[in-house]
JSON list of C-alpha atoms in Angstrom, two decimals:
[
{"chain": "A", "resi": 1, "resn": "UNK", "atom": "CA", "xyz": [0.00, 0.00, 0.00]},
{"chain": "A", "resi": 2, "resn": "UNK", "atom": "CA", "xyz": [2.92, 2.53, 0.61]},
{"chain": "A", "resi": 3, "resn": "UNK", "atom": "CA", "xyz": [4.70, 1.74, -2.43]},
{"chain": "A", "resi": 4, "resn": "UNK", "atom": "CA", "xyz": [0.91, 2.46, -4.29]},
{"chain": "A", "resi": 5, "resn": "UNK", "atom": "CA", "xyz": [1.04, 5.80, -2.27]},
{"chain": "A", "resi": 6, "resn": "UNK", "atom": "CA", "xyz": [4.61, 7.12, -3.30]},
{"chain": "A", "resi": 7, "resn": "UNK", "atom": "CA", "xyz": [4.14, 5.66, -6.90]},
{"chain": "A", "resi": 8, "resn": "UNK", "atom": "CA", "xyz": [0.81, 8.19, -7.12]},
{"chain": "A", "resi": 9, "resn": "UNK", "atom": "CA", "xyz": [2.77, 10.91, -5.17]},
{"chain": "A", "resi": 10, "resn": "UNK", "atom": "CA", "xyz": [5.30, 10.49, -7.72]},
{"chain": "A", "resi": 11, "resn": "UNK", "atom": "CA", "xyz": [3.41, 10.86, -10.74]},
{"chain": "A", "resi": 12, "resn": "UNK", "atom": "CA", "xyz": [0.82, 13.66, -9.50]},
{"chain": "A", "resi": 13, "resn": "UNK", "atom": "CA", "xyz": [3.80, 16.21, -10.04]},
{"chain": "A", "resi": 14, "resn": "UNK", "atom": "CA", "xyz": [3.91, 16.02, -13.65]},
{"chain": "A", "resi": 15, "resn": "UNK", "atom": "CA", "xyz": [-0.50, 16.28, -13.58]},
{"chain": "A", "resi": 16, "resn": "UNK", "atom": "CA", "xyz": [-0.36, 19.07, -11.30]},
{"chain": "A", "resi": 17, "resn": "UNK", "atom": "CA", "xyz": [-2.20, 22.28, -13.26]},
{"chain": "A", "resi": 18, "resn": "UNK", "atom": "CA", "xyz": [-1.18, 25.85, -12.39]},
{"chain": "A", "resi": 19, "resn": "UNK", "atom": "CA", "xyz": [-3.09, 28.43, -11.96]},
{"chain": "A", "resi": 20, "resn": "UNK", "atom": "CA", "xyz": [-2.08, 32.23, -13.54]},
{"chain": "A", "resi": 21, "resn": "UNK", "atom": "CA", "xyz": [-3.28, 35.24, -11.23]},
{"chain": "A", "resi": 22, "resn": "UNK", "atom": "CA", "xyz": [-2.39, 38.51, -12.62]},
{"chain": "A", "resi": 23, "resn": "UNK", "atom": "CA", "xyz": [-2.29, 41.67, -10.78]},
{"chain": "A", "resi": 24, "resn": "UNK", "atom": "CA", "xyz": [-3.42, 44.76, -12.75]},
{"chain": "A", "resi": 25, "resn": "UNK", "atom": "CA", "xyz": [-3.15, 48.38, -11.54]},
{"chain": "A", "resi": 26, "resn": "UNK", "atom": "CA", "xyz": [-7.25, 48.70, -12.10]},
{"chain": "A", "resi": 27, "resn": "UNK", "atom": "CA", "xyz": [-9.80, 47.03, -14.41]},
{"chain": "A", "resi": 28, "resn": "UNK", "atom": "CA", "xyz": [-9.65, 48.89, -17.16]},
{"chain": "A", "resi": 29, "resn": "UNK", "atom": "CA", "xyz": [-5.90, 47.03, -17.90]},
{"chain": "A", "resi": 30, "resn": "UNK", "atom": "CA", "xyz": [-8.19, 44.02, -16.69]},
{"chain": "A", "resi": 31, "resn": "UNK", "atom": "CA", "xyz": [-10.50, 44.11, -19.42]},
{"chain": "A", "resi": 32, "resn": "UNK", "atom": "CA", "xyz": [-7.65, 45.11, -22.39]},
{"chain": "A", "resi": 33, "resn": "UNK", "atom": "CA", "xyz": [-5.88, 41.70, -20.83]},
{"chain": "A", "resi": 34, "resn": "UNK", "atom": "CA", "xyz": [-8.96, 39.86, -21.51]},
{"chain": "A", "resi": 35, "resn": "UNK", "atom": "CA", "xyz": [-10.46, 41.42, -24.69]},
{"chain": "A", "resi": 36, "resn": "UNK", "atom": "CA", "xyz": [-6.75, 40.43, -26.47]},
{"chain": "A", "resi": 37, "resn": "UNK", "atom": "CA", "xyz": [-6.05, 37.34, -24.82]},
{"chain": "A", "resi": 38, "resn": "UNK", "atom": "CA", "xyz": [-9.78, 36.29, -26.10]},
{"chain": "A", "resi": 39, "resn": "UNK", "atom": "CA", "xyz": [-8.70, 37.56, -29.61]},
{"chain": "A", "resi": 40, "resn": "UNK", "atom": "CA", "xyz": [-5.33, 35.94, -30.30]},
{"chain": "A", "resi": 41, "resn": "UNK", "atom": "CA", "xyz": [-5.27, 32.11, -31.43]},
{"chain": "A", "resi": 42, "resn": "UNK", "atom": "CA", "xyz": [-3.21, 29.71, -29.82]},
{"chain": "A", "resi": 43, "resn": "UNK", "atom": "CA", "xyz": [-1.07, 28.61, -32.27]},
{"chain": "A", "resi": 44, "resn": "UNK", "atom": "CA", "xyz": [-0.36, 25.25, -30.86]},
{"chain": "A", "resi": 45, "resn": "UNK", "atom": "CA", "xyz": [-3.87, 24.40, -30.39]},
{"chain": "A", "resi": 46, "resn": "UNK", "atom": "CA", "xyz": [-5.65, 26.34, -33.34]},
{"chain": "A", "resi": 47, "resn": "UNK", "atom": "CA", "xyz": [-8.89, 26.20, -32.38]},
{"chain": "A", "resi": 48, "resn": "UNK", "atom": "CA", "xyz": [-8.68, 27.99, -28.90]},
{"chain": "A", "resi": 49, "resn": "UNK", "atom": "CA", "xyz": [-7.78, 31.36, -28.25]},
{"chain": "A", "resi": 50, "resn": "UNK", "atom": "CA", "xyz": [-4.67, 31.85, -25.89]},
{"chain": "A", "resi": 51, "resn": "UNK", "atom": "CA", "xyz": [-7.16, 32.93, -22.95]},
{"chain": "A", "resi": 52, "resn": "UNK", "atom": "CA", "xyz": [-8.57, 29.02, -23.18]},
{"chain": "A", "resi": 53, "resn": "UNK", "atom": "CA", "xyz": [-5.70, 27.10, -24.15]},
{"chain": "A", "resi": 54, "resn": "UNK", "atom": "CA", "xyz": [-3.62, 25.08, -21.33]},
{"chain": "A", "resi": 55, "resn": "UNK", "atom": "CA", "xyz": [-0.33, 25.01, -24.11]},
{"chain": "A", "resi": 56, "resn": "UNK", "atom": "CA", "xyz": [2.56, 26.00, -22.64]},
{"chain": "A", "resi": 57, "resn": "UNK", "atom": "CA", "xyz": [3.25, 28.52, -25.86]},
{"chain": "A", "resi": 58, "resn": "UNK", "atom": "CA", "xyz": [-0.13, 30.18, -24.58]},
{"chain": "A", "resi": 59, "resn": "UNK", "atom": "CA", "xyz": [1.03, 30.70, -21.26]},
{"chain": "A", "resi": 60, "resn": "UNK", "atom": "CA", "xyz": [4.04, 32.47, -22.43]},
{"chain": "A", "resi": 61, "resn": "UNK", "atom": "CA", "xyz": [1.56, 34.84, -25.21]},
{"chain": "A", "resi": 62, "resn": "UNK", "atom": "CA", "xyz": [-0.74, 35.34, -22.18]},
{"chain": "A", "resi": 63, "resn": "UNK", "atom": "CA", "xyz": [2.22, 36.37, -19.91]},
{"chain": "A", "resi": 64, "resn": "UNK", "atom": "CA", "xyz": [3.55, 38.76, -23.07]},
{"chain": "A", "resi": 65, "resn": "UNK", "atom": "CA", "xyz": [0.42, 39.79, -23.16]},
{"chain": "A", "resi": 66, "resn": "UNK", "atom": "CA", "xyz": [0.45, 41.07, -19.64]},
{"chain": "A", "resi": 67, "resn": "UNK", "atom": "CA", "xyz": [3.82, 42.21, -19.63]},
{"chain": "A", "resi": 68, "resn": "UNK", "atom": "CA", "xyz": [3.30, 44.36, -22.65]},
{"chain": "A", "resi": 69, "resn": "UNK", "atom": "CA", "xyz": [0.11, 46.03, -21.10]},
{"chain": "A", "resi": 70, "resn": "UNK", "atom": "CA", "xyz": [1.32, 47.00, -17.73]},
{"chain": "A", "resi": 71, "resn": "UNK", "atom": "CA", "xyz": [4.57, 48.46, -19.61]},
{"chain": "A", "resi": 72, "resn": "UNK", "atom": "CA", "xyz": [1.95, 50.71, -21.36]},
{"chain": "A", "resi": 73, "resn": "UNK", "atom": "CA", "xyz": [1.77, 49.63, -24.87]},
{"chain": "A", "resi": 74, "resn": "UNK", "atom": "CA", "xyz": [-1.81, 50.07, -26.63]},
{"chain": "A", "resi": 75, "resn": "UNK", "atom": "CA", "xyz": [-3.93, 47.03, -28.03]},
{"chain": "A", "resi": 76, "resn": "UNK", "atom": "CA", "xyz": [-2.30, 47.76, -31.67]},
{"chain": "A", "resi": 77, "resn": "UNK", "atom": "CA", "xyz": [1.24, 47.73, -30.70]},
{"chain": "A", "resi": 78, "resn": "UNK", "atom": "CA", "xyz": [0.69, 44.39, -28.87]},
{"chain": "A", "resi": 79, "resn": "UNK", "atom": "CA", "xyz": [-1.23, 43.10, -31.47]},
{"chain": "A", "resi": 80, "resn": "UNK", "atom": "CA", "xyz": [1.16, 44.02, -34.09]},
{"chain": "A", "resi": 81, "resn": "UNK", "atom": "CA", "xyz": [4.03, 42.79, -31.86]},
{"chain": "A", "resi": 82, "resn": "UNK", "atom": "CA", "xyz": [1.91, 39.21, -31.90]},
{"chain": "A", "resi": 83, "resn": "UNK", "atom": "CA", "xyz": [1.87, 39.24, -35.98]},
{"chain": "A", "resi": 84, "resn": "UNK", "atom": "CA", "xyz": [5.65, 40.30, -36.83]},
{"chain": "A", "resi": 85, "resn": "UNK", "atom": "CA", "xyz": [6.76, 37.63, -34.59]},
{"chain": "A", "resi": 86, "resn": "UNK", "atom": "CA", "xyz": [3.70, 34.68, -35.35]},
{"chain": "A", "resi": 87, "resn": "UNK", "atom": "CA", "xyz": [2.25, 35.83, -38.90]},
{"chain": "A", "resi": 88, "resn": "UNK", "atom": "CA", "xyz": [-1.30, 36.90, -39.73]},
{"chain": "A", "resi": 89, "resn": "UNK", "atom": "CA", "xyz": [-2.43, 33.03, -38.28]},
{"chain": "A", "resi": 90, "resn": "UNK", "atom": "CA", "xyz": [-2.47, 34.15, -34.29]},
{"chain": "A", "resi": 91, "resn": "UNK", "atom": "CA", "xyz": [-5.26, 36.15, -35.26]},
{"chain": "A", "resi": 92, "resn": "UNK", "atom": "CA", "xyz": [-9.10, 35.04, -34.85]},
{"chain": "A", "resi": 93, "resn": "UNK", "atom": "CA", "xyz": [-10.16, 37.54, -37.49]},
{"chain": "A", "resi": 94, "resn": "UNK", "atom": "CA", "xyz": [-6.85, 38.20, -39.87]},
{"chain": "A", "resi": 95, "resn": "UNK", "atom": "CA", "xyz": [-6.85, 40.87, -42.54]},
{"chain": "A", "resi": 96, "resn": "UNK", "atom": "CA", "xyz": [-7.64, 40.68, -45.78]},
{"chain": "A", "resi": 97, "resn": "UNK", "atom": "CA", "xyz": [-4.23, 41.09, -47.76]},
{"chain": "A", "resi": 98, "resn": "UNK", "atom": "CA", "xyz": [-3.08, 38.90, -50.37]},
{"chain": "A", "resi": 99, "resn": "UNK", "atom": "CA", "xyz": [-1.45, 36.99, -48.01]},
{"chain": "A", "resi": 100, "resn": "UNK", "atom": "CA", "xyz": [-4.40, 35.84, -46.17]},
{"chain": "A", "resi": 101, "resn": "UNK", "atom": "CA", "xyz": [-6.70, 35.83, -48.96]},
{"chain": "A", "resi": 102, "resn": "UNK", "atom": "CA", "xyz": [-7.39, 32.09, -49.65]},
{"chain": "A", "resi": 103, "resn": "UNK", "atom": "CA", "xyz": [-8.30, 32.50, -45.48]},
{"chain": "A", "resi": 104, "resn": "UNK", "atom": "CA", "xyz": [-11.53, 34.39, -47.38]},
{"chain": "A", "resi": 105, "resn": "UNK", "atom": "CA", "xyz": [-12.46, 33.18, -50.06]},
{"chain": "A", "resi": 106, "resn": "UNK", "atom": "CA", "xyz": [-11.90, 29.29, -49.18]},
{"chain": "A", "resi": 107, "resn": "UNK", "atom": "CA", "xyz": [-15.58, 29.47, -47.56]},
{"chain": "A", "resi": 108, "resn": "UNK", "atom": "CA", "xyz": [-17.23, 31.26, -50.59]},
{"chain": "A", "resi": 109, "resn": "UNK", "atom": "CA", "xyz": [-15.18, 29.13, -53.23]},
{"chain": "A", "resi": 110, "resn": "UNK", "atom": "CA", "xyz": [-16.77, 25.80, -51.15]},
{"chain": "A", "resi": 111, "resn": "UNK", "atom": "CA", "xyz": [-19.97, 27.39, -51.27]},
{"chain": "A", "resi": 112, "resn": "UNK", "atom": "CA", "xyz": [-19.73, 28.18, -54.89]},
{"chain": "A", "resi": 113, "resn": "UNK", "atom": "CA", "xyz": [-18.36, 24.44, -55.66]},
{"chain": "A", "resi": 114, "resn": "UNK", "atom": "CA", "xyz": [-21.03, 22.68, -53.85]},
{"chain": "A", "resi": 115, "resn": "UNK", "atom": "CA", "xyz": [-23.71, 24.89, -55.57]},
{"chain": "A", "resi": 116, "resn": "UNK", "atom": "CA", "xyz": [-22.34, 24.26, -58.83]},
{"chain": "A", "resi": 117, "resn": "UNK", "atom": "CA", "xyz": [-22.02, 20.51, -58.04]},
{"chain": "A", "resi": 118, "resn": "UNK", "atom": "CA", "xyz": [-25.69, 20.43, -57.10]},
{"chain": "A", "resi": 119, "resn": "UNK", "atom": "CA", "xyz": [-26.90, 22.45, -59.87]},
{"chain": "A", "resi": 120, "resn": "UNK", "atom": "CA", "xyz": [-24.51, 19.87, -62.09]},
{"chain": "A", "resi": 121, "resn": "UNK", "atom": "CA", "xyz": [-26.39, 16.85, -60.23]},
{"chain": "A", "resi": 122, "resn": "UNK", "atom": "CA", "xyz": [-29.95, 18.56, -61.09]},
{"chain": "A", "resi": 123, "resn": "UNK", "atom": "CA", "xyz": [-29.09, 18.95, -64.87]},
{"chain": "A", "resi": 124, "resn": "UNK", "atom": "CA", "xyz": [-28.06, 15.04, -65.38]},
{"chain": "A", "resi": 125, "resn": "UNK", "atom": "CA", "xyz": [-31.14, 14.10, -63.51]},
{"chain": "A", "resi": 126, "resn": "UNK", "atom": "CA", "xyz": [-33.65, 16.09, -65.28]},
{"chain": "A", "resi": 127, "resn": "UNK", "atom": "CA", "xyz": [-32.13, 14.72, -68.97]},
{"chain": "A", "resi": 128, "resn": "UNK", "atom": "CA", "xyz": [-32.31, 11.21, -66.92]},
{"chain": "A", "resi": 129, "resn": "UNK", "atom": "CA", "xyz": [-36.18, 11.74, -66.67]},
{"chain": "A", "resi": 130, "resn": "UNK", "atom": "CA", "xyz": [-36.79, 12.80, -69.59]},
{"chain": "A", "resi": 131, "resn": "UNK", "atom": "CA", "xyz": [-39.42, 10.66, -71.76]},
{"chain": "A", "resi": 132, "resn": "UNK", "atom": "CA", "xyz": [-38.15, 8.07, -74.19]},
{"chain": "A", "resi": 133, "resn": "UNK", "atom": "CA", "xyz": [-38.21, 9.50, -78.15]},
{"chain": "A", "resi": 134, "resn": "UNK", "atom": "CA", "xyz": [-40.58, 7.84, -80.68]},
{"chain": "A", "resi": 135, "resn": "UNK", "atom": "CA", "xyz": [-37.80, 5.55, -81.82]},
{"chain": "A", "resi": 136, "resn": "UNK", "atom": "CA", "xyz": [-36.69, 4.48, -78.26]},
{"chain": "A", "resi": 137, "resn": "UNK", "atom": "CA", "xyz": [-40.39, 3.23, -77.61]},
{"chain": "A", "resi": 138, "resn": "UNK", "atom": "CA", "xyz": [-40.27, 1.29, -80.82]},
{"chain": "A", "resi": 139, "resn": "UNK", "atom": "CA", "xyz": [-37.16, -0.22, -80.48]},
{"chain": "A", "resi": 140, "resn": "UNK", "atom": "CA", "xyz": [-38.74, -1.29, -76.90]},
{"chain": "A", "resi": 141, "resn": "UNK", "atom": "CA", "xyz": [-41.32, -2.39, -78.65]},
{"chain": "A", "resi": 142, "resn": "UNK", "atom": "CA", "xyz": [-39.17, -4.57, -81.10]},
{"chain": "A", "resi": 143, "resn": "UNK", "atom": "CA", "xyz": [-37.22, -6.49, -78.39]},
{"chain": "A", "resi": 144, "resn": "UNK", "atom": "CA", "xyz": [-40.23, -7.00, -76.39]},
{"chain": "A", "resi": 145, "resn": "UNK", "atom": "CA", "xyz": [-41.98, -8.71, -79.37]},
{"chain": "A", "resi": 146, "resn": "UNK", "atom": "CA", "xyz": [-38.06, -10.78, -79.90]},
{"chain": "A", "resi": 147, "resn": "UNK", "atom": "CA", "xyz": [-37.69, -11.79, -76.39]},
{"chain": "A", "resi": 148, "resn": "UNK", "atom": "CA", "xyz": [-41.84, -12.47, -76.67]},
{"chain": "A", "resi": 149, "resn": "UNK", "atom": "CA", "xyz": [-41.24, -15.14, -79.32]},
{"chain": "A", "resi": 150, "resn": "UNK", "atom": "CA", "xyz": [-38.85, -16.61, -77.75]}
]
């Protein structure tokens, strides 16, 4: 039983989960910390934003983040700061450049695909169902009468 105990002693150091408490001089530095933290992407995750992610490489943007705010740079400057050194990516809503274009018009060009695929689809189907021509019911006709004699 005491070997079961040290062996989950042990390995509860490398589960244990820290918790980040930052002071701020007054809420309004509060709120910036939030707002940006909720608007930059973890890039390690890529489908959180750094203010949800556990990834170590979040911890460090959030603690940037922090460090950067309480030595008085604006929202831009920070932001800008997380772009030159991350790319366009780290942001939830990037701009459009040419860069970052396919980032745009990937959703409209599905769109547009699966539209014209259905429309496609449609067209085949309605020249499927179309009624047979004189001469396809007569040749019908013909084989029914061969197979009929038969």
């Amino acid at each position: 039983m005491k070997i079961l105990f040290l062996i989950v002693l042990l390995f509860s150091q490398w589960a244990q989960a820290t918790i980040e408490i930052y002071e701020f001089p007054d809420p309004a530095h509060e709120q910036r910390y939030r707002a940006l933290t909720e608007e930059l992407r973890c890039l390690v995750c890529q489908n959180q934003n750094i203010a949800d992610s556990h990834a170590e490489l979040a911890q460090d943007l959030r603690r940037k983040v922090y460090e950067m705010i309480n030595a008085g740079q604006s929202d831009d400057q920070i932001v800008q700061f997380m772009i030159d050194r991350y790319g366009d990516f780290v942001l939830y809503r990037p701009p459009l450049n040419p860069k970052t274009m396919i980032l745009w018009l990937a959703p409209v060009l599905t769109v547009a695909a699966g539209l014209f695929g259905f429309w496609f689809l449609l067209k085949r189907r309605r020249q499927n169902d179309q009624q047979p021509s004189d001469a396809d019911l007569q040749r019908i006709r013909d084989l029914l009468k061969k197979s009929d004699n038969q």
